[in-house]
């Protein structure tokens, strides 16, 4: 027994150290560190993985590496491996596109996505009200005035996450609750099918027996009159018997188009809470969390860089982390600032934002030209000083896009025509003077590539 035990541990130890020597650190951290050897069955090492995604990813990206690593010792010829999925593991959350593939393993029969809970929902001023309302509903479904609860806001801001979190939390409180959670499309489809198959009674029973009915993205009920009718009745039956209803939608219910007014006015009887785009600090927090969930360690300035550039929604932030991870794994490259910049550039379609200040530009030009910063922004008309000043003005306009007036104010209270003149002068000089042209180019590059 003891011997058997040490065998599989030893086999993994040898393989693991071989992998460490041959693969980048993040790949080890992301894909191999979480593996747990559990048994050696003949030549086959059984490895426990956190989820199905690991099996697929390792098989498609690291199979060769892993087999080579397992066949290190001469007496270990023909060693192979097999994965078993540890269903209790909560270490790694699979990425969204794989979540879809492994739906069945991640979801219970209610269709509640277990990955979406309150613990991994990051709170900020953009969503704290929505979160506390959702939490309260999950603890007392149907029992307070938050009925129906409507969570509304733009895409990728956490509405679906909160809805499933309500389901998960409510189940913890009371495992016997009948929780029905569907998208509005699913509701529509179920209804249409029930008509087709003469099974409207079953449909009605299924939806009207819910203790909590949650419908995602009800804006897609738009224009579907008969479905709306059906939903209206379901809603009323549930509401009257004190059952909880939760819905998400893209707009404030009062502003929704294409839904019957009687439906909208019913919705107004409960509570509508919004989720807003995350501010900078929340974006940083989310990136840190998502990086950790995916087993990658990113320098803080890289995180900040992403947070500054990917600003619209949380799905995008998450997608960026996944893309970085995928790219580094596919290209077998370390995650460094080049790789991150490349990914961020792709995802922003080349429109990188900078948060450079005029001070940064002046400092950079000063280092390059050996002219003191205070001279650059001062009054002197000496030729080298004037040129450094003109270069700085040019870069301020080009990189930051600030107004001629504001540039003038900063550079010793000059007026906008002086600034315009300076910019023209540099533009003309660059055409004839490759040296200056190169200097400007490299300054621009260094200033806009702070990572
Ligand atoms: P929506 O339904 O509003 O379009 P989702 O709920 O699908 O957005 O969120 C998109 C992704 O971002 C999901 O993977 C979700 O887990 C994640 N997400 C959204 N908000 C948060 C948050 N506050 N903390 C952590 N992850 C979040
Ligand atoms: Mg959604």
GROMACS .gro file of C-alpha atoms and ligand atoms in nm:
model
  479
    1UNK     CA    1   0.000   0.000   0.000
    2UNK     CA    2   0.265   0.243   0.110
    3UNK     CA    3   0.471   0.151  -0.191
    4UNK     CA    4   0.186   0.206  -0.430
    5UNK     CA    5   0.128   0.540  -0.276
    6UNK     CA    6   0.484   0.657  -0.318
    7UNK     CA    7   0.489   0.525  -0.674
    8UNK     CA    8   0.234   0.760  -0.815
    9UNK     CA    9   0.372   1.052  -0.621
   10UNK     CA   10   0.721   0.979  -0.744
   11UNK     CA   11   0.606   0.936  -1.102
   12UNK     CA   12   0.435   1.271  -1.092
   13UNK     CA   13   0.728   1.438  -0.924
   14UNK     CA   14   0.963   1.333  -1.203
   15UNK     CA   15   0.719   1.434  -1.475
   16UNK     CA   16   0.636   1.762  -1.307
   17UNK     CA   17   0.994   1.871  -1.273
   18UNK     CA   18   1.051   1.785  -1.639
   19UNK     CA   19   0.750   1.994  -1.738
   20UNK     CA   20   0.874   2.281  -1.526
   21UNK     CA   21   1.199   2.281  -1.716
   22UNK     CA   22   1.030   2.280  -2.052
   23UNK     CA   23   0.724   2.498  -2.027
   24UNK     CA   24   0.677   2.862  -1.936
   25UNK     CA   25   0.598   2.937  -1.576
   26UNK     CA   26   0.243   3.057  -1.637
   27UNK     CA   27   0.160   2.736  -1.821
   28UNK     CA   28   0.278   2.536  -1.523
   29UNK     CA   29   0.085   2.760  -1.286
   30UNK     CA   30  -0.230   2.755  -1.494
   31UNK     CA   31  -0.247   2.395  -1.609
   32UNK     CA   32  -0.015   2.165  -1.418
   33UNK     CA   33   0.007   2.298  -1.067
   34UNK     CA   34  -0.365   2.233  -1.011
   35UNK     CA   35  -0.330   1.867  -1.112
   36UNK     CA   36  -0.329   1.608  -0.839
   37UNK     CA   37  -0.183   1.259  -0.889
   38UNK     CA   38  -0.416   1.007  -0.733
   39UNK     CA   39  -0.311   0.664  -0.853
   40UNK     CA   40  -0.073   0.470  -1.070
   41UNK     CA   41  -0.258   0.197  -1.248
   42UNK     CA   42  -0.004  -0.009  -1.439
   43UNK     CA   43   0.166   0.241  -1.662
   44UNK     CA   44  -0.117   0.483  -1.638
   45UNK     CA   45  -0.098   0.777  -1.404
   46UNK     CA   46  -0.437   0.901  -1.293
   47UNK     CA   47  -0.446   1.275  -1.251
   48UNK     CA   48  -0.725   1.464  -1.087
   49UNK     CA   49  -0.824   1.787  -1.262
   50UNK     CA   50  -1.048   2.066  -1.135
   51UNK     CA   51  -1.286   2.050  -1.432
   52UNK     CA   52  -1.352   1.909  -1.774
   53UNK     CA   53  -1.197   2.212  -1.936
   54UNK     CA   54  -0.856   2.106  -1.805
   55UNK     CA   55  -0.874   1.770  -1.980
   56UNK     CA   56  -0.959   1.931  -2.310
   57UNK     CA   57  -0.705   2.206  -2.283
   58UNK     CA   58  -0.417   1.988  -2.173
   59UNK     CA   59  -0.497   1.724  -2.432
   60UNK     CA   60  -0.507   1.977  -2.708
   61UNK     CA   61  -0.208   2.184  -2.603
   62UNK     CA   62   0.024   1.985  -2.384
   63UNK     CA   63  -0.033   1.621  -2.462
   64UNK     CA   64   0.310   1.573  -2.612
   65UNK     CA   65   0.482   1.755  -2.329
   66UNK     CA   66   0.299   1.553  -2.072
   67UNK     CA   67   0.370   1.219  -2.236
   68UNK     CA   68   0.736   1.304  -2.279
   69UNK     CA   69   0.752   1.408  -1.918
   70UNK     CA   70   0.592   1.084  -1.803
   71UNK     CA   71   0.835   0.875  -2.006
   72UNK     CA   72   1.152   1.017  -1.860
   73UNK     CA   73   1.285   0.717  -1.678
   74UNK     CA   74   1.403   0.425  -1.895
   75UNK     CA   75   1.184   0.183  -1.698
   76UNK     CA   76   0.885   0.407  -1.751
   77UNK     CA   77   0.840   0.330  -2.120
   78UNK     CA   78   0.485   0.359  -2.250
   79UNK     CA   79   0.364   0.554  -1.956
   80UNK     CA   80   0.042   0.734  -2.016
   81UNK     CA   81  -0.212   0.932  -1.820
   82UNK     CA   82  -0.579   0.960  -1.761
   83UNK     CA   83  -0.779   1.244  -1.610
   84UNK     CA   84  -1.055   1.230  -1.360
   85UNK     CA   85  -1.254   1.539  -1.285
   86UNK     CA   86  -1.287   1.647  -0.927
   87UNK     CA   87  -1.641   1.772  -0.907
   88UNK     CA   88  -1.588   1.946  -0.574
   89UNK     CA   89  -1.309   2.167  -0.688
   90UNK     CA   90  -1.385   2.535  -0.705
   91UNK     CA   91  -1.040   2.658  -0.785
   92UNK     CA   92  -1.075   2.744  -1.148
   93UNK     CA   93  -1.369   2.885  -1.328
   94UNK     CA   94  -1.381   2.775  -1.687
   95UNK     CA   95  -1.385   3.048  -1.943
   96UNK     CA   96  -1.714   3.155  -2.093
   97UNK     CA   97  -1.682   2.983  -2.429
   98UNK     CA   98  -1.600   2.656  -2.262
   99UNK     CA   99  -1.865   2.700  -2.003
  100UNK     CA  100  -2.108   2.659  -2.286
  101UNK     CA  101  -1.952   2.335  -2.395
  102UNK     CA  102  -1.950   2.190  -2.048
  103UNK     CA  103  -2.290   2.323  -1.951
  104UNK     CA  104  -2.414   1.992  -1.831
  105UNK     CA  105  -2.137   1.940  -1.583
  106UNK     CA  106  -2.161   2.293  -1.449
  107UNK     CA  107  -2.533   2.318  -1.418
  108UNK     CA  108  -2.771   2.122  -1.211
  109UNK     CA  109  -3.113   2.020  -1.335
  110UNK     CA  110  -3.246   2.368  -1.260
  111UNK     CA  111  -3.011   2.518  -1.509
  112UNK     CA  112  -2.860   2.731  -1.238
  113UNK     CA  113  -2.504   2.804  -1.326
  114UNK     CA  114  -2.313   2.713  -1.013
  115UNK     CA  115  -2.018   2.926  -1.113
  116UNK     CA  116  -2.214   3.243  -1.056
  117UNK     CA  117  -2.242   3.315  -0.687
  118UNK     CA  118  -2.228   3.611  -0.454
  119UNK     CA  119  -1.881   3.526  -0.328
  120UNK     CA  120  -1.719   3.573  -0.665
  121UNK     CA  121  -1.923   3.876  -0.756
  122UNK     CA  122  -1.706   4.181  -0.710
  123UNK     CA  123  -1.884   4.473  -0.561
  124UNK     CA  124  -1.832   4.836  -0.647
  125UNK     CA  125  -2.032   5.154  -0.651
  126UNK     CA  126  -2.157   5.047  -0.994
  127UNK     CA  127  -2.341   4.740  -0.870
  128UNK     CA  128  -2.365   4.742  -0.489
  129UNK     CA  129  -2.734   4.826  -0.480
  130UNK     CA  130  -2.816   4.552  -0.730
  131UNK     CA  131  -2.610   4.306  -0.531
  132UNK     CA  132  -2.768   4.381  -0.197
  133UNK     CA  133  -3.118   4.367  -0.346
  134UNK     CA  134  -3.034   4.033  -0.507
  135UNK     CA  135  -2.890   3.900  -0.184
  136UNK     CA  136  -3.193   4.007   0.010
  137UNK     CA  137  -3.426   3.838  -0.239
  138UNK     CA  138  -3.225   3.518  -0.222
  139UNK     CA  139  -3.267   3.511   0.156
  140UNK     CA  140  -3.638   3.593   0.162
  141UNK     CA  141  -3.782   3.507  -0.176
  142UNK     CA  142  -4.128   3.647  -0.228
  143UNK     CA  143  -4.138   3.787   0.121
  144UNK     CA  144  -4.052   4.149   0.083
  145UNK     CA  145  -4.138   4.434  -0.142
  146UNK     CA  146  -3.864   4.347  -0.389
  147UNK     CA  147  -4.110   4.152  -0.598
  148UNK     CA  148  -4.060   4.142  -0.883
  149UNK     CA  149  -3.692   4.225  -0.874
  150UNK     CA  150  -3.571   4.363  -1.203
  151UNK     CA  151  -3.201   4.397  -1.270
  152UNK     CA  152  -3.131   4.615  -1.568
  153UNK     CA  153  -2.826   4.751  -1.748
  154UNK     CA  154  -2.592   4.713  -2.045
  155UNK     CA  155  -2.429   4.395  -2.169
  156UNK     CA  156  -2.161   4.217  -1.974
  157UNK     CA  157  -2.226   4.400  -1.648
  158UNK     CA  158  -2.325   4.107  -1.431
  159UNK     CA  159  -2.703   4.077  -1.461
  160UNK     CA  160  -2.703   3.708  -1.545
  161UNK     CA  161  -2.438   3.648  -1.282
  162UNK     CA  162  -2.654   3.807  -1.012
  163UNK     CA  163  -2.962   3.617  -1.123
  164UNK     CA  164  -2.789   3.281  -1.095
  165UNK     CA  165  -2.632   3.388  -0.767
  166UNK     CA  166  -2.983   3.439  -0.632
  167UNK     CA  167  -3.067   3.085  -0.739
  168UNK     CA  168  -2.759   2.936  -0.581
  169UNK     CA  169  -2.797   3.125  -0.257
  170UNK     CA  170  -3.167   3.050  -0.228
  171UNK     CA  171  -3.093   2.680  -0.277
  172UNK     CA  172  -2.844   2.691   0.007
  173UNK     CA  173  -3.108   2.843   0.233
  174UNK     CA  174  -3.374   2.604   0.122
  175UNK     CA  175  -3.283   2.310  -0.102
  176UNK     CA  176  -3.650   2.227  -0.155
  177UNK     CA  177  -3.736   2.543  -0.340
  178UNK     CA  178  -3.855   2.496  -0.694
  179UNK     CA  179  -3.640   2.741  -0.882
  180UNK     CA  180  -3.716   2.792  -1.247
  181UNK     CA  181  -3.455   2.993  -1.429
  182UNK     CA  182  -3.478   3.053  -1.801
  183UNK     CA  183  -3.388   3.301  -2.068
  184UNK     CA  184  -3.679   3.478  -2.228
  185UNK     CA  185  -3.603   3.283  -2.546
  186UNK     CA  186  -3.635   2.956  -2.361
  187UNK     CA  187  -3.965   3.067  -2.214
  188UNK     CA  188  -4.087   3.159  -2.561
  189UNK     CA  189  -3.967   2.833  -2.710
  190UNK     CA  190  -4.126   2.625  -2.433
  191UNK     CA  191  -4.449   2.808  -2.486
  192UNK     CA  192  -4.447   2.769  -2.864
  193UNK     CA  193  -4.363   2.401  -2.834
  194UNK     CA  194  -4.641   2.349  -2.587
  195UNK     CA  195  -4.881   2.497  -2.839
  196UNK     CA  196  -4.746   2.279  -3.113
  197UNK     CA  197  -4.773   1.965  -2.910
  198UNK     CA  198  -5.094   2.047  -2.731
  199UNK     CA  199  -4.917   2.052  -2.402
  200UNK     CA  200  -5.009   2.394  -2.273
  201UNK     CA  201  -5.124   2.245  -1.946
  202UNK     CA  202  -4.781   2.100  -1.878
  203UNK     CA  203  -4.626   2.431  -1.971
  204UNK     CA  204  -4.853   2.618  -1.737
  205UNK     CA  205  -4.792   2.373  -1.456
  206UNK     CA  206  -4.419   2.385  -1.493
  207UNK     CA  207  -4.395   2.761  -1.478
  208UNK     CA  208  -4.671   2.822  -1.230
  209UNK     CA  209  -4.534   2.580  -0.977
  210UNK     CA  210  -4.216   2.781  -0.934
  211UNK     CA  211  -4.124   2.921  -0.596
  212UNK     CA  212  -3.882   3.150  -0.772
  213UNK     CA  213  -3.921   3.225  -1.140
  214UNK     CA  214  -3.629   3.399  -1.301
  215UNK     CA  215  -3.634   3.516  -1.660
  216UNK     CA  216  -3.319   3.653  -1.820
  217UNK     CA  217  -3.321   3.926  -2.085
  218UNK     CA  218  -3.692   3.996  -2.106
  219UNK     CA  219  -3.628   4.262  -2.370
  220UNK     CA  220  -3.649   3.970  -2.613
  221UNK     CA  221  -4.020   3.938  -2.538
  222UNK     CA  222  -4.047   4.242  -2.761
  223UNK     CA  223  -4.306   4.197  -3.032
  224UNK     CA  224  -4.408   3.848  -2.912
  225UNK     CA  225  -4.761   3.928  -2.815
  226UNK     CA  226  -4.887   3.583  -2.731
  227UNK     CA  227  -4.580   3.501  -2.525
  228UNK     CA  228  -4.623   3.825  -2.335
  229UNK     CA  229  -4.982   3.733  -2.271
  230UNK     CA  230  -4.876   3.398  -2.135
  231UNK     CA  231  -4.604   3.556  -1.925
  232UNK     CA  232  -4.851   3.809  -1.787
  233UNK     CA  233  -5.073   3.533  -1.656
  234UNK     CA  234  -4.784   3.334  -1.517
  235UNK     CA  235  -4.658   3.648  -1.349
  236UNK     CA  236  -4.992   3.725  -1.190
  237UNK     CA  237  -5.049   3.375  -1.060
  238UNK     CA  238  -4.706   3.363  -0.900
  239UNK     CA  239  -4.714   3.714  -0.766
  240UNK     CA  240  -5.053   3.666  -0.606
  241UNK     CA  241  -4.938   3.357  -0.425
  242UNK     CA  242  -4.630   3.530  -0.290
  243UNK     CA  243  -4.377   3.363  -0.516
  244UNK     CA  244  -4.066   3.551  -0.614
  245UNK     CA  245  -4.008   3.675  -0.967
  246UNK     CA  246  -3.673   3.802  -1.087
  247UNK     CA  247  -3.606   3.943  -1.431
  248UNK     CA  248  -3.320   4.104  -1.614
  249UNK     CA  249  -3.339   4.345  -1.901
  250UNK     CA  250  -3.125   4.591  -2.090
  251UNK     CA  251  -3.320   4.905  -1.999
  252UNK     CA  252  -3.514   5.061  -1.717
  253UNK     CA  253  -3.859   4.896  -1.742
  254UNK     CA  254  -4.028   5.232  -1.789
  255UNK     CA  255  -3.821   5.285  -2.103
  256UNK     CA  256  -3.867   4.944  -2.258
  257UNK     CA  257  -4.016   4.936  -2.602
  258UNK     CA  258  -4.235   4.666  -2.750
  259UNK     CA  259  -4.371   4.530  -2.423
  260UNK     CA  260  -4.734   4.565  -2.331
  261UNK     CA  261  -4.804   4.851  -2.094
  262UNK     CA  262  -4.996   4.635  -1.852
  263UNK     CA  263  -4.689   4.414  -1.825
  264UNK     CA  264  -4.462   4.708  -1.770
  265UNK     CA  265  -4.689   4.855  -1.508
  266UNK     CA  266  -4.694   4.523  -1.323
  267UNK     CA  267  -4.316   4.531  -1.323
  268UNK     CA  268  -4.316   4.872  -1.162
  269UNK     CA  269  -4.479   4.730  -0.851
  270UNK     CA  270  -4.153   4.577  -0.738
  271UNK     CA  271  -3.798   4.701  -0.737
  272UNK     CA  272  -3.580   4.787  -1.034
  273UNK     CA  273  -3.206   4.810  -0.975
  274UNK     CA  274  -2.939   4.891  -1.226
  275UNK     CA  275  -2.587   4.772  -1.290
  276UNK     CA  276  -2.351   5.032  -1.429
  277UNK     CA  277  -2.017   5.000  -1.605
  278UNK     CA  278  -1.735   4.947  -1.355
  279UNK     CA  279  -1.508   5.237  -1.264
  280UNK     CA  280  -1.131   5.206  -1.275
  281UNK     CA  281  -1.085   5.060  -0.927
  282UNK     CA  282  -1.355   4.799  -0.980
  283UNK     CA  283  -1.196   4.704  -1.311
  284UNK     CA  284  -0.863   4.652  -1.139
  285UNK     CA  285  -1.028   4.442  -0.869
  286UNK     CA  286  -1.205   4.232  -1.129
  287UNK     CA  287  -0.887   4.179  -1.328
  288UNK     CA  288  -0.697   4.072  -1.018
  289UNK     CA  289  -0.972   3.828  -0.932
  290UNK     CA  290  -1.005   3.686  -1.284
  291UNK     CA  291  -0.629   3.650  -1.318
  292UNK     CA  292  -0.618   3.460  -0.993
  293UNK     CA  293  -0.908   3.238  -1.091
  294UNK     CA  294  -0.725   3.151  -1.409
  295UNK     CA  295  -0.401   3.085  -1.231
  296UNK     CA  296  -0.197   3.363  -1.383
  297UNK     CA  297   0.007   3.620  -1.206
  298UNK     CA  298   0.018   3.962  -1.369
  299UNK     CA  299   0.229   4.257  -1.265
  300UNK     CA  300   0.026   4.538  -1.125
  301UNK     CA  301   0.121   4.781  -1.400
  302UNK     CA  302  -0.002   4.533  -1.658
  303UNK     CA  303  -0.332   4.507  -1.472
  304UNK     CA  304  -0.358   4.885  -1.466
  305UNK     CA  305  -0.280   4.903  -1.830
  306UNK     CA  306  -0.563   4.663  -1.913
  307UNK     CA  307  -0.802   4.843  -1.679
  308UNK     CA  308  -0.725   5.173  -1.844
  309UNK     CA  309  -0.793   5.041  -2.190
  310UNK     CA  310  -1.074   4.791  -2.151
  311UNK     CA  311  -1.343   4.999  -1.995
  312UNK     CA  312  -1.688   4.908  -2.114
  313UNK     CA  313  -1.783   4.590  -1.945
  314UNK     CA  314  -1.681   4.302  -1.731
  315UNK     CA  315  -1.720   4.037  -1.995
  316UNK     CA  316  -1.453   4.218  -2.194
  317UNK     CA  317  -1.217   4.230  -1.897
  318UNK     CA  318  -1.265   3.862  -1.840
  319UNK     CA  319  -1.224   3.792  -2.210
  320UNK     CA  320  -0.897   3.981  -2.213
  321UNK     CA  321  -0.751   3.769  -1.935
  322UNK     CA  322  -0.861   3.452  -2.113
  323UNK     CA  323  -0.716   3.573  -2.440
  324UNK     CA  324  -0.383   3.654  -2.275
  325UNK     CA  325  -0.376   3.311  -2.122
  326UNK     CA  326  -0.472   3.140  -2.445
  327UNK     CA  327  -0.225   3.335  -2.653
  328UNK     CA  328   0.066   3.271  -2.424
  329UNK     CA  329  -0.020   2.904  -2.407
  330UNK     CA  330  -0.067   2.869  -2.782
  331UNK     CA  331   0.249   3.056  -2.870
  332UNK     CA  332   0.430   2.905  -2.577
  333UNK     CA  333   0.539   3.251  -2.466
  334UNK     CA  334   0.575   3.411  -2.127
  335UNK     CA  335   0.311   3.667  -2.040
  336UNK     CA  336   0.497   3.993  -2.072
  337UNK     CA  337   0.402   4.349  -2.156
  338UNK     CA  338   0.442   4.291  -2.529
  339UNK     CA  339   0.202   4.003  -2.530
  340UNK     CA  340  -0.047   4.194  -2.314
  341UNK     CA  341  -0.023   4.505  -2.530
  342UNK     CA  342  -0.084   4.294  -2.838
  343UNK     CA  343  -0.396   4.139  -2.691
  344UNK     CA  344  -0.528   4.472  -2.564
  345UNK     CA  345  -0.460   4.633  -2.899
  346UNK     CA  346  -0.657   4.359  -3.076
  347UNK     CA  347  -0.945   4.395  -2.838
  348UNK     CA  348  -0.962   4.773  -2.861
  349UNK     CA  349  -0.908   4.757  -3.237
  350UNK     CA  350  -0.587   4.952  -3.201
  351UNK     CA  351  -0.730   5.237  -3.000
  352UNK     CA  352  -0.509   5.226  -2.697
  353UNK     CA  353  -0.577   5.490  -2.440
  354UNK     CA  354  -0.294   5.656  -2.261
  355UNK     CA  355  -0.293   5.850  -1.942
  356UNK     CA  356   0.014   6.050  -2.018
  357UNK     CA  357   0.042   6.397  -1.875
  358UNK     CA  358   0.215   6.704  -2.019
  359UNK     CA  359   0.472   6.659  -1.742
  360UNK     CA  360   0.555   6.313  -1.874
  361UNK     CA  361   0.614   6.453  -2.220
  362UNK     CA  362   0.828   6.739  -2.101
  363UNK     CA  363   1.029   6.506  -1.881
  364UNK     CA  364   1.090   6.270  -2.170
  365UNK     CA  365   1.194   6.548  -2.407
  366UNK     CA  366   1.418   6.688  -2.137
  367UNK     CA  367   1.594   6.355  -2.096
  368UNK     CA  368   1.637   6.322  -2.468
  369UNK     CA  369   1.758   6.678  -2.536
  370UNK     CA  370   1.948   6.746  -2.212
  371UNK     CA  371   1.750   7.067  -2.171
  372UNK     CA  372   1.611   7.128  -1.824
  373UNK     CA  373   1.237   7.085  -1.779
  374UNK     CA  374   1.200   7.432  -1.637
  375UNK     CA  375   1.369   7.576  -1.944
  376UNK     CA  376   1.138   7.386  -2.175
  377UNK     CA  377   0.835   7.546  -2.016
  378UNK     CA  378   1.017   7.878  -1.966
  379UNK     CA  379   1.073   8.194  -2.168
  380UNK     CA  380   1.417   8.140  -2.324
  381UNK     CA  381   1.440   8.175  -2.703
  382UNK     CA  382   1.774   8.000  -2.732
  383UNK     CA  383   1.759   7.775  -3.035
  384UNK     CA  384   1.805   7.433  -2.866
  385UNK     CA  385   1.564   7.528  -2.591
  386UNK     CA  386   1.306   7.655  -2.839
  387UNK     CA  387   1.334   7.335  -3.038
  388UNK     CA  388   1.285   7.114  -2.731
  389UNK     CA  389   0.982   7.322  -2.643
  390UNK     CA  390   0.840   7.290  -2.993
  391UNK     CA  391   0.892   6.915  -2.985
  392UNK     CA  392   0.712   6.894  -2.653
  393UNK     CA  393   0.420   7.098  -2.785
  394UNK     CA  394   0.405   6.881  -3.093
  395UNK     CA  395   0.393   6.563  -2.887
  396UNK     CA  396   0.131   6.705  -2.651
  397UNK     CA  397  -0.093   6.777  -2.944
  398UNK     CA  398  -0.027   6.450  -3.116
  399UNK     CA  399  -0.041   6.208  -2.827
  400UNK     CA  400  -0.283   6.380  -2.594
  401UNK     CA  401  -0.487   6.572  -2.847
  402UNK     CA  402  -0.526   6.868  -2.611
  403UNK     CA  403  -0.619   7.211  -2.739
  404UNK     CA  404  -0.361   7.459  -2.867
  405UNK     CA  405  -0.475   7.701  -2.600
  406UNK     CA  406  -0.417   7.460  -2.316
  407UNK     CA  407  -0.077   7.368  -2.449
  408UNK     CA  408   0.008   7.739  -2.471
  409UNK     CA  409  -0.098   7.799  -2.114
  410UNK     CA  410   0.127   7.523  -1.988
  411UNK     CA  411   0.429   7.631  -2.188
  412UNK     CA  412   0.482   7.969  -2.028
  413UNK     CA  413   0.147   8.129  -2.112
  414UNK     CA  414   0.193   8.144  -2.489
  415UNK     CA  415  -0.105   8.193  -2.714
  416UNK     CA  416  -0.249   7.936  -2.949
  417UNK     CA  417  -0.092   8.081  -3.264
  418UNK     CA  418   0.253   8.032  -3.115
  419UNK     CA  419   0.168   7.671  -3.042
  420UNK     CA  420   0.030   7.619  -3.392
  421UNK     CA  421   0.345   7.772  -3.534
  422UNK     CA  422   0.562   7.539  -3.322
  423UNK     CA  423   0.371   7.233  -3.437
  424UNK     CA  424   0.395   7.333  -3.804
  425UNK     CA  425   0.764   7.395  -3.764
  426UNK     CA  426   0.828   7.047  -3.625
  427UNK     CA  427   0.605   6.888  -3.888
  428UNK     CA  428   0.802   7.059  -4.166
  429UNK     CA  429   1.139   6.985  -4.011
  430UNK     CA  430   1.051   6.617  -3.976
  431UNK     CA  431   0.997   6.592  -4.349
  432UNK     CA  432   1.352   6.695  -4.428
  433UNK     CA  433   1.537   6.585  -4.121
  434UNK     CA  434   1.537   6.210  -4.066
  435UNK     CA  435   1.729   6.248  -3.741
  436UNK     CA  436   1.458   6.463  -3.588
  437UNK     CA  437   1.192   6.248  -3.743
  438UNK     CA  438   1.340   5.940  -3.576
  439UNK     CA  439   1.374   6.115  -3.244
  440UNK     CA  440   1.008   6.217  -3.251
  441UNK     CA  441   0.905   5.868  -3.349
  442UNK     CA  442   1.101   5.705  -3.072
  443UNK     CA  443   0.976   5.957  -2.815
  444UNK     CA  444   0.622   5.890  -2.923
  445UNK     CA  445   0.677   5.520  -2.902
  446UNK     CA  446   0.831   5.533  -2.557
  447UNK     CA  447   0.561   5.763  -2.429
  448UNK     CA  448   0.274   5.556  -2.561
  449UNK     CA  449   0.420   5.222  -2.461
  450UNK     CA  450   0.457   5.276  -2.089
  451UNK     CA  451   0.420   4.905  -2.014
  452LIG     P1  452  -2.486   4.044  -1.838
  452LIG     O1  453  -2.584   3.938  -1.807
  452LIG     O2  454  -2.513   4.173  -1.764
  452LIG     O3  455  -2.466   4.068  -1.984
  452LIG     P2  456  -2.301   3.860  -1.719
  452LIG     O4  457  -2.368   3.839  -1.588
  452LIG     O5  458  -2.314   3.753  -1.819
  452LIG     O6  459  -2.344   3.999  -1.782
  452LIG     O7  460  -2.147   3.892  -1.691
  452LIG     C1  461  -2.046   3.874  -1.788
  452LIG     C2  462  -1.926   3.808  -1.725
  452LIG     O8  463  -1.865   3.896  -1.633
  452LIG     C3  464  -1.963   3.684  -1.648
  452LIG     O9  465  -1.864   3.586  -1.668
  452LIG     C4  466  -1.965   3.729  -1.504
  452LIG    O10  467  -1.926   3.625  -1.416
  452LIG     C5  468  -1.862   3.838  -1.503
  452LIG     N1  469  -1.898   3.943  -1.408
  452LIG     C6  470  -1.989   4.041  -1.425
  452LIG     N2  471  -1.994   4.121  -1.318
  452LIG     C7  472  -1.905   4.073  -1.229
  452LIG     C8  473  -1.863   4.113  -1.099
  452LIG     N3  474  -1.915   4.222  -1.039
  452LIG     N4  475  -1.768   4.039  -1.038
  452LIG     C9  476  -1.714   3.932  -1.099
  452LIG     N5  477  -1.748   3.890  -1.222
  452LIG    C10  478  -1.843   3.958  -1.287
  453LIG    MG1  479  -2.695   3.823  -1.941
   0.00000   0.00000   0.00000
